Coordinates of C-alpha atoms in Angstrom, one line a residue:
M1 CA 15.4 48.5 -15.9
F2 CA 17.5 47.1 -13.1
I3 CA 14.6 46.5 -10.8
T4 CA 12.5 44.8 -13.6
I5 CA 15.5 42.3 -14.1
V6 CA 15.7 41.7 -10.4
I7 CA 12.0 41.0 -10.2
I8 CA 12.0 38.7 -13.2
A9 CA 15.0 37.0 -11.7
L10 CA 13.4 36.6 -8.5
L11 CA 10.2 35.1 -10.1
V12 CA 12.2 32.7 -12.3
I13 CA 14.2 31.5 -9.2
T14 CA 10.7 31.1 -7.1
I15 CA 9.3 29.1 -10.0
I16 CA 12.5 26.8 -10.1
V17 CA 12.6 26.3 -6.2
V18 CA 8.8 25.6 -6.0
Y19 CA 9.0 23.3 -9.2
N20 CA 11.9 21.3 -7.7
S21 CA 10.3 21.0 -4.2
I22 CA 7.2 19.5 -6.0
I23 CA 9.2 17.1 -7.9
K24 CA 11.1 16.0 -4.8
L25 CA 8.0 15.2 -3.0
K26 CA 6.6 13.6 -6.0
I27 CA 9.8 11.3 -6.4
R28 CA 9.4 10.5 -2.5
A29 CA 5.8 9.6 -3.0
N30 CA 6.7 7.2 -6.1
N31 CA 9.5 5.7 -4.3
A32 CA 7.1 5.0 -1.1
W33 CA 4.5 3.5 -3.4
S34 CA 7.4 1.3 -4.9
D35 CA 8.2 0.1 -1.5
I36 CA 4.5 -0.7 -0.6
D37 CA 4.4 -2.5 -4.2
V38 CA 7.3 -4.7 -3.3
Q39 CA 5.8 -5.7 0.2
L40 CA 2.5 -6.5 -1.5
K41 CA 4.3 -8.6 -4.1
K42 CA 6.0 -10.6 -1.3
R43 CA 2.8 -10.8 0.5
Y44 CA 1.1 -12.3 -2.7
D45 CA 4.0 -15.0 -2.9
L46 CA 3.3 -15.8 0.8
I47 CA -0.5 -15.9 0.1
N48 CA 0.2 -18.4 -2.7
N49 CA 2.5 -20.4 -0.7
L50 CA 0.0 -20.6 2.2
V51 CA -2.9 -21.5 -0.2
E52 CA -0.8 -24.3 -1.5
T53 CA 0.1 -25.5 2.0
V54 CA -3.5 -25.5 3.0
K55 CA -4.7 -27.1 -0.1
G56 CA -3.0 -30.3 1.2
Y57 CA -5.8 -30.6 3.7
S58 CA -8.7 -31.8 1.7
Y59 CA -11.3 -31.2 4.5
F60 CA -10.3 -27.4 4.6
E61 CA -13.0 -25.0 3.1
K62 CA -12.2 -24.7 -0.2
S63 CA -14.4 -21.4 -0.7
I64 CA -11.9 -19.4 1.6
L65 CA -8.9 -20.7 -0.6
E66 CA -10.8 -19.8 -3.8
D67 CA -11.8 -16.4 -2.3
I68 CA -8.2 -15.5 -1.4
A69 CA -6.7 -16.6 -4.6
E70 CA -9.2 -14.7 -6.7
K71 CA -8.6 -11.5 -4.5
R72 CA -4.8 -12.0 -5.0
S73 CA -5.1 -12.3 -8.8
I74 CA -7.2 -9.1 -9.0
A75 CA -5.0 -7.0 -6.7
M76 CA -1.9 -8.2 -8.7
N77 CA -3.4 -6.7 -11.8
E78 CA -4.8 -3.5 -10.3
D79 CA -3.0 -0.3 -11.0
K80 CA -5.4 2.3 -9.4
I81 CA -4.3 3.0 -6.0
S82 CA -7.7 3.6 -4.3
R83 CA -9.0 0.2 -5.9
K84 CA -5.9 -1.7 -4.9
A85 CA -6.5 -0.5 -1.2
G86 CA -10.1 -1.8 -1.3
I87 CA -8.9 -5.2 -2.7
E88 CA -6.1 -5.2 -0.2
E89 CA -8.6 -4.7 2.6
G90 CA -10.6 -7.7 1.4
I91 CA -7.4 -9.9 1.2
T92 CA -6.8 -9.0 4.9
G93 CA -10.4 -9.9 5.8
T94 CA -10.0 -13.3 4.0
L95 CA -6.8 -14.0 5.6
K96 CA -8.5 -13.5 9.1
S97 CA -11.2 -15.9 8.1
L98 CA -8.6 -18.4 7.0
F99 CA -6.7 -18.2 10.2
A100 CA -9.8 -18.3 12.3
V101 CA -10.8 -21.6 10.4
A102 CA -7.4 -22.9 10.7
E103 CA -7.9 -22.8 14.4
N104 CA -10.4 -25.8 14.0
Y105 CA -7.5 -28.0 12.6
P106 CA -4.8 -28.9 15.0
D107 CA -2.7 -30.8 12.4
L108 CA -2.8 -28.0 10.0
K109 CA -1.7 -25.7 13.0
A110 CA 1.1 -28.0 13.7
N111 CA 2.5 -27.9 10.1
K112 CA 5.7 -26.3 10.2
N113 CA 5.3 -24.6 6.7
F114 CA 2.0 -23.3 7.7
L115 CA 3.4 -21.8 11.0
Y116 CA 6.4 -20.3 9.1
L117 CA 4.0 -18.6 6.6
Q118 CA 1.8 -17.3 9.5
K119 CA 4.9 -15.6 11.0
Q120 CA 6.0 -14.2 7.7
L121 CA 2.6 -12.8 6.9
V122 CA 2.5 -11.1 10.4
D123 CA 6.0 -9.5 9.5
I124 CA 5.0 -8.4 6.0
E125 CA 1.5 -7.0 7.3
N126 CA 3.4 -4.8 9.8
T127 CA 5.9 -3.7 7.1
I128 CA 3.1 -3.0 4.9
S129 CA 1.2 -1.0 7.6
M130 CA 4.5 1.2 8.3
A131 CA 5.0 1.6 4.5
R132 CA 1.4 2.8 4.2
R133 CA 1.7 5.3 6.8
Y134 CA 5.0 6.6 5.4
Y135 CA 3.5 6.9 1.7
N136 CA 0.3 8.5 3.0
A137 CA 2.2 11.1 4.7
V138 CA 4.4 11.9 1.8
V139 CA 1.2 12.0 -0.3
R140 CA -0.4 14.4 2.2
D141 CA 2.9 16.8 2.1
Y142 CA 2.7 16.7 -1.7
N143 CA -0.9 17.5 -1.8
Q144 CA -0.6 20.3 0.6
L145 CA 2.2 21.7 -1.3
I146 CA 0.6 21.9 -4.7
N147 CA -2.8 23.4 -3.1
V148 CA -1.2 26.3 -1.2
F149 CA -0.5 29.6 -2.7
P150 CA 1.9 30.3 -4.4
Q151 CA 2.7 26.8 -5.3
N152 CA -0.7 26.0 -6.4
I153 CA -0.1 28.5 -9.4
I154 CA 3.0 26.7 -10.4
A155 CA 1.7 23.3 -9.8
K156 CA -1.1 24.2 -12.3
M157 CA 1.3 25.8 -14.6
F158 CA 3.0 22.5 -14.8
G159 CA 0.3 20.1 -14.6
F160 CA 0.8 18.6 -11.3
K161 CA -2.3 16.7 -9.8
E162 CA -3.1 15.5 -6.5
L163 CA -1.8 11.9 -5.4
E164 CA -4.3 9.3 -4.2
Y165 CA -3.9 7.8 -0.5
F166 CA -3.6 4.3 0.2
E167 CA -6.1 4.2 2.6
V168 CA -8.1 1.2 4.5
E169 CA -11.7 2.1 4.7
N170 CA -12.8 -0.2 7.4
E171 CA -11.5 0.7 10.9
R172 CA -11.2 -3.0 11.9
E173 CA -9.1 -3.6 8.9
R174 CA -6.6 -0.9 9.9
E175 CA -5.4 -3.5 12.7
V176 CA -2.5 -5.9 11.6
V177 CA -3.6 -9.4 10.7
N178 CA -3.2 -11.4 13.9
V179 CA -2.2 -14.8 12.8
S180 CA 0.1 -15.9 15.8
T181 CA -2.4 -17.6 18.1

C-alpha cells in the first residue's frame, strides 16, 4: 500500500513539474512574441512617417509608396504568425526598393526627417532581428519539450500544441535592411 502511494505521489509530482515547465516556456514564448509585436508596431509607425515624408516629393514613385502602405495595413491586421512573417518579408523588400530609389533624389536624401527615419528603421530592424531570434529559440525549446517522452504524454493530456516560428523565408531577406548609404 505504501509503495502504491509513493508511486502515485511521484507520478503526480512529475506531472506537476512537467506541466509547469511547459507553461513557463509557453509564457516566455508569448512574452517574446509580445516584444516582437511592440517592435513591429513601432516599425509601422516609422513606415507611416516615412511614407508621409516621401509623399512631399511629388516626383517620387507612387507605386512604391502605395505598395508599402498596403503591406503595412495588411500586416497590422494579421494575427497568424506564419502569414505575418511573409508580409513582413514583403515590407522589408519594399523598404529596400524605396531606399534604392531614394538614392536617385539628392534633395530627398538631404531631408533631415528622411535621414532620421532611415536611422530609426535600421535600429528597429536590428531589434526585430534579435527579438525574432530569441522568440524562435524559445519556440524551439517549447516545441522540443512537448514532443519528447514523457513530456509529450502530459502535453497531449493538457492539449498543448506546437507554436509557430517567426521565420523569414527568403535568405536575402534575413539580412537587416541597409538604409544608411
